[in-house]
Short mmCIF file of C-alpha atoms in Angstrom, two decimals:
data_model
loop_
_atom_site.label_atom_id
_atom_site.label_comp_id
_atom_site.label_asym_id
_atom_site.label_seq_id
_atom_site.Cartn_x
_atom_site.Cartn_y
_atom_site.Cartn_z
CA UNK T 27 45.95 38.00 32.34
CA UNK T 28 44.48 41.27 31.07
CA UNK T 29 47.17 41.43 28.40
CA UNK T 30 46.16 38.12 26.85
CA UNK T 31 42.44 38.87 27.02
CA UNK T 32 42.89 42.33 25.54
CA UNK T 33 44.91 41.02 22.61
CA UNK T 34 42.41 38.27 21.89
CA UNK T 35 39.27 40.39 22.29
CA UNK T 36 39.83 44.04 21.38
CA UNK T 37 36.27 45.03 22.41
CA UNK T 38 36.93 44.35 26.11
CA UNK T 39 37.16 47.52 28.18
CA UNK T 40 39.90 47.70 30.82
CA UNK T 41 39.59 49.58 34.08
CA UNK T 42 41.85 50.33 37.00
CA UNK T 43 40.80 50.65 40.62
CA UNK T 44 43.73 51.20 42.98
CA UNK T 45 43.01 49.87 46.46
CA UNK T 46 46.44 50.47 47.95
CA UNK T 47 48.90 53.24 47.15
CA UNK T 48 52.66 53.33 47.54
CA UNK T 49 53.94 55.02 50.69
CA UNK T 50 55.43 57.93 48.77
CA UNK T 51 51.94 59.07 47.77
CA UNK T 52 51.26 60.23 51.34
CA UNK T 53 54.88 61.12 52.18
CA UNK T 54 54.61 58.64 55.07
CA UNK T 55 52.55 61.25 56.94
CA UNK T 56 49.14 59.64 56.59
CA UNK T 57 47.42 56.39 55.72
CA UNK T 58 45.25 58.31 53.27
CA UNK T 59 46.38 58.84 49.67
CA UNK T 60 44.10 61.89 49.61
CA UNK T 61 46.28 63.95 51.96
CA UNK T 62 48.38 64.91 48.92
CA UNK T 63 45.99 64.69 45.94
CA UNK T 64 48.64 65.88 43.47
CA UNK T 65 50.80 62.86 44.32
CA UNK T 66 47.79 60.53 44.11
CA UNK T 67 46.99 61.84 40.62
CA UNK T 68 50.65 61.48 39.60
CA UNK T 69 50.66 57.87 40.83
CA UNK T 70 47.52 57.00 38.86
CA UNK T 71 48.78 58.72 35.69
CA UNK T 72 52.09 56.85 35.92
CA UNK T 73 50.21 53.57 36.33
CA UNK T 74 48.07 54.27 33.24
CA UNK T 75 51.15 55.25 31.21
CA UNK T 76 52.96 52.13 32.42
CA UNK T 77 50.08 49.92 31.27
CA UNK T 78 50.23 51.62 27.88
CA UNK T 79 54.00 51.82 27.43
CA UNK T 80 55.05 48.49 28.95
CA UNK T 81 52.06 46.25 28.17
CA UNK T 82 50.45 48.03 25.21
CA UNK T 83 47.15 48.29 27.10
CA UNK T 84 44.64 51.10 26.95
CA UNK T 85 42.92 51.73 30.26
CA UNK T 86 39.38 52.84 29.43
CA UNK T 87 38.15 53.68 32.92
CA UNK T 88 39.82 54.58 36.20
CA UNK T 89 38.31 54.74 39.65
CA UNK T 90 39.54 55.44 43.14
CA UNK T 91 38.56 53.49 46.24
CA UNK T 92 37.26 55.70 49.02
CA UNK T 93 37.88 53.07 51.70
#
């Protein structure tokens, strides 16, 4: 898991690339998370904070799939 690797090798960079978003990101009105970009940003920020707060991980890079 990323947690184990990160603890064993602190020089490894972690990145996040969400491929699928929760339904609340688009309010159920679209299949695209980009219909409501403020909710997409909120989702990604919560995910980064969750990685930090729950797993003590620092996400170094974040990307967004355009598929």
